Amino acid sequence: MTTETSYALTRPAYIDQSHLVVTDLGLVSGFYQSMLGLKVIEKTTSGEVLGVGGHPLLTLTTAKDAVVAPRNAAGLFHTAFLMPDRTELARWLRHAAHNNVVLDGASDHLVSEAIYLSDPEGNGIEIYADRPHEQWKFHEDGMVAMATQRLDLQALYDSAADAHWDGMAEGTAIGHLHLQVGDIPQADTFYRDVLGLKLMARYPGASFFATGGYHHHLAANIWNSRGATARAENMTGLSDYRIRFNDKATLDAAVSRLDALEISSKKRDGGVFLKDPWGIGLTLSA
């Protein structure tokens, strides 16, 4: 059992937590607990905080005036839960298979092996394990070699050798968030030029951003959401998320760019809160 911190989390900045607005809190929270193995860490008046080993990862809240976001709205494409190693991914797959979890797909991305599904309200989920960083290949321009190939689920399943599963393993984290946005050049301007993330890969209609040579901490695509405008305040789905900086200089540089570009932000929850061009909130903190 590895307790080594995942490579994704040792970079200058990484995704720390995510916040979804849902209509049926009990149903959705129950799914993340039973099917994903997250534990309730805290209950609030409007929701619950779920996580692993006492570390919060996912906040679920509900509101009487919540409006179900249309499929083509800006917001979440998927929340990607990063397993500490391939064995834990295989253990989760066995759990999913034995509990009739409906999978949306599975891919080998060269840098990682990923399984896709959705929660009961249609929020996308990826469960994945990274291949060792030293096996990744990079192009001359510094971008990472990624692809979407078929993942052999049976081989992955068989690799766990009847392993016992009792929830998400210590060290599981949100490895990345994949967003639906309205425009890719605008996403590049915000995530690369304003926040200072590096563009690591491009697919048709999608950009992948990271710090410190990770394959991606954030991705943005227009596959369902081309032309989408800012989200309404009370939409279901991704309300906001937190980027945590291991390196305070990187945080300070991002905050000073916000000020220089006169992008509205405010101090909140021990960090700096702002919204991206599509109304998705994010908190930058060290």
Tab-separated table of C-alpha atoms in Angstrom:
chain	number	residue	atom	x	y	z
A	1	MET	CA	0.000	0.000	0.000
A	2	THR	CA	1.606	3.224	-1.167
A	3	THR	CA	1.240	6.397	0.876
A	4	GLU	CA	3.551	8.382	-1.372
A	5	THR	CA	1.948	11.651	-2.489
A	6	SER	CA	0.766	11.471	-6.096
A	7	TYR	CA	2.940	13.316	-8.612
A	8	ALA	CA	-0.050	15.524	-9.547
A	9	LEU	CA	-0.162	16.955	-6.017
A	10	THR	CA	3.557	17.722	-5.698
A	11	ARG	CA	3.527	20.234	-8.594
A	12	PRO	CA	3.573	24.035	-8.028
A	13	ALA	CA	-0.251	24.007	-8.027
A	14	TYR	CA	-2.972	21.358	-8.091
A	15	ILE	CA	-6.732	20.918	-7.757
A	16	ASP	CA	-7.629	20.586	-4.111
A	17	GLN	CA	-11.432	20.494	-3.842
A	18	SER	CA	-14.566	20.775	-5.928
A	19	HIS	CA	-18.122	21.936	-5.167
A	20	LEU	CA	-21.225	20.640	-6.939
A	21	VAL	CA	-24.787	21.930	-6.602
A	22	VAL	CA	-27.323	19.082	-6.751
A	23	THR	CA	-31.104	18.783	-6.548
A	24	ASP	CA	-31.254	15.510	-4.546
A	25	LEU	CA	-28.525	15.650	-1.912
A	26	GLY	CA	-29.283	12.258	-0.369
A	27	LEU	CA	-29.248	10.443	-3.694
A	28	VAL	CA	-26.048	12.030	-4.992
A	29	SER	CA	-24.161	11.852	-1.693
A	30	GLY	CA	-25.196	8.222	-1.310
A	31	PHE	CA	-23.769	7.466	-4.737
A	32	TYR	CA	-20.383	9.046	-3.974
A	33	GLN	CA	-20.277	7.141	-0.696
A	34	SER	CA	-21.401	3.706	-1.871
A	35	MET	CA	-20.073	3.633	-5.428
A	36	LEU	CA	-16.940	5.763	-5.046
A	37	GLY	CA	-16.179	5.087	-1.409
A	38	LEU	CA	-15.945	8.693	-0.228
A	39	LYS	CA	-16.778	9.370	3.424
A	40	VAL	CA	-18.851	12.206	4.895
A	41	ILE	CA	-16.461	14.514	6.740
A	42	GLU	CA	-18.854	17.319	7.608
A	43	LYS	CA	-22.562	18.105	7.347
A	44	THR	CA	-23.646	21.709	6.829
A	45	THR	CA	-27.080	23.332	6.718
A	46	SER	CA	-27.142	23.150	2.922
A	47	GLY	CA	-25.034	20.092	2.196
A	48	GLU	CA	-22.184	17.718	2.933
A	49	VAL	CA	-18.433	17.610	2.554
A	50	LEU	CA	-17.063	14.264	1.351
A	51	GLY	CA	-13.476	13.123	1.269
A	52	VAL	CA	-10.839	10.497	1.947
A	53	GLY	CA	-8.897	9.980	5.163
A	54	GLY	CA	-10.357	13.134	6.660
A	55	HIS	CA	-9.223	15.261	3.705
A	56	PRO	CA	-12.138	17.062	2.016
A	57	LEU	CA	-12.420	16.591	-1.750
A	58	LEU	CA	-16.023	17.157	-2.770
A	59	THR	CA	-18.643	19.517	-1.348
A	60	LEU	CA	-22.254	18.839	-2.308
A	61	THR	CA	-24.865	21.498	-1.623
A	62	THR	CA	-28.492	21.933	-2.582
A	63	ALA	CA	-30.802	24.920	-2.768
A	64	LYS	CA	-34.563	25.304	-3.174
A	65	ASP	CA	-34.088	27.528	-6.228
A	66	ALA	CA	-31.508	25.275	-7.927
A	67	VAL	CA	-32.142	25.072	-11.668
A	68	VAL	CA	-30.977	21.982	-13.559
A	69	ALA	CA	-28.172	23.055	-15.904
A	70	PRO	CA	-28.771	22.181	-19.568
A	71	ARG	CA	-26.299	19.714	-21.073
A	72	ASN	CA	-24.747	22.432	-23.256
A	73	ALA	CA	-24.128	24.828	-20.337
A	74	ALA	CA	-20.628	25.753	-19.251
A	75	GLY	CA	-19.555	23.848	-16.156
A	76	LEU	CA	-18.321	20.359	-15.387
A	77	PHE	CA	-17.317	17.765	-17.968
A	78	HIS	CA	-15.924	15.485	-15.264
A	79	THR	CA	-14.293	15.401	-11.850
A	80	ALA	CA	-11.294	13.078	-12.069
A	81	PHE	CA	-10.430	11.109	-8.939
A	82	LEU	CA	-6.801	10.027	-8.990
A	83	MET	CA	-6.046	6.698	-7.337
A	84	PRO	CA	-2.683	6.296	-5.566
A	85	ASP	CA	-1.758	3.391	-7.855
A	86	ARG	CA	-3.019	0.963	-10.482
A	87	THR	CA	-3.897	-1.695	-7.892
A	88	GLU	CA	-6.369	0.695	-6.258
A	89	LEU	CA	-7.878	1.438	-9.674
A	90	ALA	CA	-8.297	-2.301	-10.250
A	91	ARG	CA	-9.846	-2.737	-6.792
A	92	TRP	CA	-12.324	0.019	-7.523
A	93	LEU	CA	-13.165	-1.573	-10.884
A	94	ARG	CA	-13.930	-4.883	-9.164
A	95	HIS	CA	-16.159	-3.046	-6.679
A	96	ALA	CA	-17.931	-1.260	-9.551
A	97	ALA	CA	-18.445	-4.501	-11.461
A	98	HIS	CA	-19.844	-6.321	-8.414
A	99	ASN	CA	-22.229	-3.452	-7.649
A	100	ASN	CA	-23.516	-2.931	-11.184
A	101	VAL	CA	-22.070	0.552	-11.537
A	102	VAL	CA	-22.846	1.683	-15.081
A	103	LEU	CA	-19.661	2.770	-16.843
A	104	ASP	CA	-19.673	5.346	-19.653
A	105	GLY	CA	-16.317	4.223	-21.048
A	106	ALA	CA	-12.675	3.447	-20.399
A	107	SER	CA	-9.530	4.735	-22.076
A	108	ASP	CA	-5.792	4.289	-22.086
A	109	HIS	CA	-4.371	7.817	-22.388
A	110	LEU	CA	-0.694	6.666	-22.433
A	111	VAL	CA	0.017	8.769	-19.322
A	112	SER	CA	-2.886	7.207	-17.427
A	113	GLU	CA	-5.603	4.567	-17.399
A	114	ALA	CA	-9.088	5.998	-16.956
A	115	ILE	CA	-12.627	4.764	-16.334
A	116	TYR	CA	-15.623	7.049	-16.930
A	117	LEU	CA	-19.064	7.151	-15.333
A	118	SER	CA	-21.684	9.678	-14.192
A	119	ASP	CA	-23.380	10.412	-10.897
A	120	PRO	CA	-27.207	10.194	-10.639
A	121	GLU	CA	-27.601	13.822	-11.764
A	122	GLY	CA	-25.338	13.425	-14.779
A	123	ASN	CA	-22.165	14.980	-13.377
A	124	GLY	CA	-19.273	13.292	-15.137
A	125	ILE	CA	-16.714	11.306	-13.142
A	126	GLU	CA	-13.354	9.867	-14.117
A	127	ILE	CA	-11.560	7.334	-11.930
A	128	TYR	CA	-7.947	6.984	-13.001
A	129	ALA	CA	-4.407	5.983	-12.147
A	130	ASP	CA	-1.324	7.599	-13.619
A	131	ARG	CA	1.434	5.599	-15.187
A	132	PRO	CA	4.818	6.350	-13.600
A	133	HIS	CA	5.905	9.835	-14.633
A	134	GLU	CA	9.219	8.584	-16.016
A	135	GLN	CA	7.255	6.573	-18.630
A	136	TRP	CA	5.503	9.641	-20.055
A	137	LYS	CA	6.705	10.965	-23.391
A	138	PHE	CA	6.972	14.650	-24.188
A	139	HIS	CA	7.109	16.443	-27.535
A	140	GLU	CA	9.903	18.873	-28.354
A	141	ASP	CA	7.633	21.831	-27.527
A	142	GLY	CA	7.180	20.498	-23.985
A	143	MET	CA	3.668	19.182	-24.551
A	144	VAL	CA	2.868	15.716	-23.290
A	145	ALA	CA	2.038	12.772	-25.554
A	146	MET	CA	-1.538	11.685	-24.802
A	147	ALA	CA	-3.971	9.584	-26.803
A	148	THR	CA	-7.338	7.920	-26.358
A	149	GLN	CA	-6.976	4.178	-26.862
A	150	ARG	CA	-9.084	1.260	-25.726
A	151	LEU	CA	-8.424	0.220	-22.135
A	152	ASP	CA	-8.406	-3.518	-21.490
A	153	LEU	CA	-10.821	-3.558	-18.548
A	154	GLN	CA	-10.616	-7.314	-18.154
A	155	ALA	CA	-6.834	-7.221	-17.752
A	156	LEU	CA	-7.159	-4.387	-15.246
A	157	TYR	CA	-9.883	-6.276	-13.362
A	158	ASP	CA	-7.777	-9.454	-13.259
A	159	SER	CA	-4.738	-7.570	-11.925
A	160	ALA	CA	-6.398	-6.979	-8.546
A	161	ALA	CA	-6.536	-10.676	-7.633
A	162	ASP	CA	-9.727	-10.657	-5.578
A	163	ALA	CA	-8.544	-7.670	-3.582
A	164	HIS	CA	-10.718	-6.441	-0.740
A	165	TRP	CA	-12.180	-2.942	-1.211
A	166	ASP	CA	-13.300	-0.804	1.689
A	167	GLY	CA	-13.622	2.624	0.144
A	168	MET	CA	-11.245	5.027	-1.476
A	169	ALA	CA	-7.657	4.486	-0.380
A	170	GLU	CA	-5.706	7.091	1.581
A	171	GLY	CA	-3.994	9.401	-0.866
A	172	THR	CA	-6.855	9.431	-3.381
A	173	ALA	CA	-7.264	12.991	-4.644
A	174	ILE	CA	-8.860	15.069	-7.363
A	175	GLY	CA	-6.150	14.699	-9.976
A	176	HIS	CA	-7.823	17.044	-12.431
A	177	LEU	CA	-11.033	18.780	-13.385
A	178	HIS	CA	-12.325	18.798	-16.940
A	179	LEU	CA	-14.569	21.763	-17.748
A	180	GLN	CA	-17.120	22.581	-20.405
A	181	VAL	CA	-16.501	26.104	-21.714
A	182	GLY	CA	-17.809	28.284	-24.539
A	183	ASP	CA	-14.600	29.039	-26.425
A	184	ILE	CA	-11.108	27.504	-26.469
A	185	PRO	CA	-9.033	30.635	-27.297
A	186	GLN	CA	-10.792	32.383	-24.412
A	187	ALA	CA	-10.011	29.409	-22.130
A	188	ASP	CA	-6.356	29.534	-23.206
A	189	THR	CA	-6.229	33.250	-22.422
A	190	PHE	CA	-7.680	32.759	-18.958
A	191	TYR	CA	-6.043	29.524	-17.766
A	192	ARG	CA	-2.669	29.958	-19.448
A	193	ASP	CA	-2.134	33.715	-19.668
A	194	VAL	CA	-4.012	34.889	-16.551
A	195	LEU	CA	-3.617	31.987	-14.104
A	196	GLY	CA	-0.206	30.988	-15.449
A	197	LEU	CA	-0.905	27.310	-16.134
A	198	LYS	CA	1.054	25.725	-18.969
A	199	LEU	CA	-0.702	24.360	-22.043
A	200	MET	CA	0.246	20.657	-22.033
A	201	ALA	CA	-1.852	19.189	-24.850
A	202	ARG	CA	-4.481	20.045	-27.448
A	203	TYR	CA	-7.250	17.884	-28.879
A	204	PRO	CA	-9.753	19.143	-31.443
A	205	GLY	CA	-11.984	21.429	-29.354
A	206	ALA	CA	-10.049	20.981	-26.109
A	207	SER	CA	-7.025	22.325	-24.238
A	208	PHE	CA	-5.195	20.687	-21.312
A	209	PHE	CA	-3.382	22.800	-18.693
A	210	ALA	CA	-1.067	21.979	-15.798
A	211	THR	CA	1.754	23.140	-13.589
A	212	GLY	CA	5.130	21.471	-13.158
A	213	GLY	CA	4.933	19.117	-16.129
A	214	TYR	CA	1.831	17.170	-15.046
A	215	HIS	CA	-0.292	15.960	-17.996
A	216	HIS	CA	-3.211	18.132	-16.891
A	217	HIS	CA	-4.663	19.617	-13.738
A	218	LEU	CA	-7.395	21.363	-15.726
A	219	ALA	CA	-8.912	20.706	-19.125
A	220	ALA	CA	-11.471	22.712	-21.052
A	221	ASN	CA	-13.556	21.602	-24.029
A	222	ILE	CA	-16.377	22.878	-26.250
A	223	TRP	CA	-17.642	19.422	-27.309
A	224	ASN	CA	-21.125	20.012	-25.854
A	225	SER	CA	-20.888	23.678	-24.949
A	226	ARG	CA	-19.566	25.702	-27.906
A	227	GLY	CA	-20.672	29.323	-27.493
A	228	ALA	CA	-21.863	28.819	-23.902
A	229	THR	CA	-22.194	31.997	-21.850
A	230	ALA	CA	-21.720	32.488	-18.101
A	231	ARG	CA	-23.583	30.113	-15.823
A	232	ALA	CA	-26.583	31.310	-13.843
A	233	GLU	CA	-25.926	31.656	-10.099
A	234	ASN	CA	-28.277	28.833	-9.109
A	235	MET	CA	-27.450	26.206	-11.751
A	236	THR	CA	-26.776	22.613	-10.736
A	237	GLY	CA	-23.374	21.148	-11.485
A	238	LEU	CA	-19.971	22.681	-10.844
A	239	SER	CA	-20.298	25.785	-8.674
A	240	ASP	CA	-16.627	26.311	-7.877
A	241	TYR	CA	-13.317	24.610	-7.107
A	242	ARG	CA	-10.043	25.320	-5.347
A	243	ILE	CA	-6.538	25.451	-6.803
A	244	ARG	CA	-3.930	24.997	-4.091
A	245	PHE	CA	-0.414	26.325	-4.644
A	246	ASN	CA	2.547	24.476	-3.124
A	247	ASP	CA	4.636	27.410	-4.274
A	248	LYS	CA	3.596	30.808	-2.896
A	249	ALA	CA	5.527	32.687	-5.607
A	250	THR	CA	3.357	31.034	-8.279
A	251	LEU	CA	0.239	32.075	-6.356
A	252	ASP	CA	1.479	35.644	-5.896
A	253	ALA	CA	2.267	35.894	-9.623
A	254	ALA	CA	-1.256	34.725	-10.519
A	255	VAL	CA	-2.867	37.174	-8.075
A	256	SER	CA	-0.779	40.089	-9.352
A	257	ARG	CA	-1.839	39.257	-12.933
A	258	LEU	CA	-5.487	39.373	-11.815
A	259	ASP	CA	-4.886	42.831	-10.376
A	260	ALA	CA	-2.961	44.054	-13.440
A	261	LEU	CA	-5.749	42.855	-15.755
A	262	GLU	CA	-8.379	44.325	-13.394
A	263	ILE	CA	-10.097	40.948	-13.038
A	264	SER	CA	-12.472	41.153	-10.102
A	265	SER	CA	-11.471	38.974	-7.131
A	266	LYS	CA	-12.008	38.969	-3.383
A	267	LYS	CA	-10.422	37.404	-0.327
A	268	ARG	CA	-12.496	34.434	0.812
A	269	ASP	CA	-11.988	31.102	2.629
A	270	GLY	CA	-8.278	31.749	3.174
A	271	GLY	CA	-7.646	32.457	-0.485
A	272	VAL	CA	-8.499	34.661	-3.446
A	273	PHE	CA	-11.878	33.955	-5.057
A	274	LEU	CA	-12.758	34.837	-8.644
A	275	LYS	CA	-14.849	33.539	-11.518
A	276	ASP	CA	-13.663	32.308	-14.876
A	277	PRO	CA	-15.218	33.754	-18.072
A	278	TRP	CA	-18.085	31.228	-17.752
A	279	GLY	CA	-19.040	32.039	-14.190
A	280	ILE	CA	-17.342	28.999	-12.631
A	281	GLY	CA	-15.882	30.035	-9.289
A	282	LEU	CA	-12.349	29.270	-8.234
A	283	THR	CA	-10.370	29.935	-5.098
A	284	LEU	CA	-6.589	30.298	-5.321
A	285	SER	CA	-4.829	29.513	-2.061
A	286	ALA	CA	-1.455	28.436	-0.745
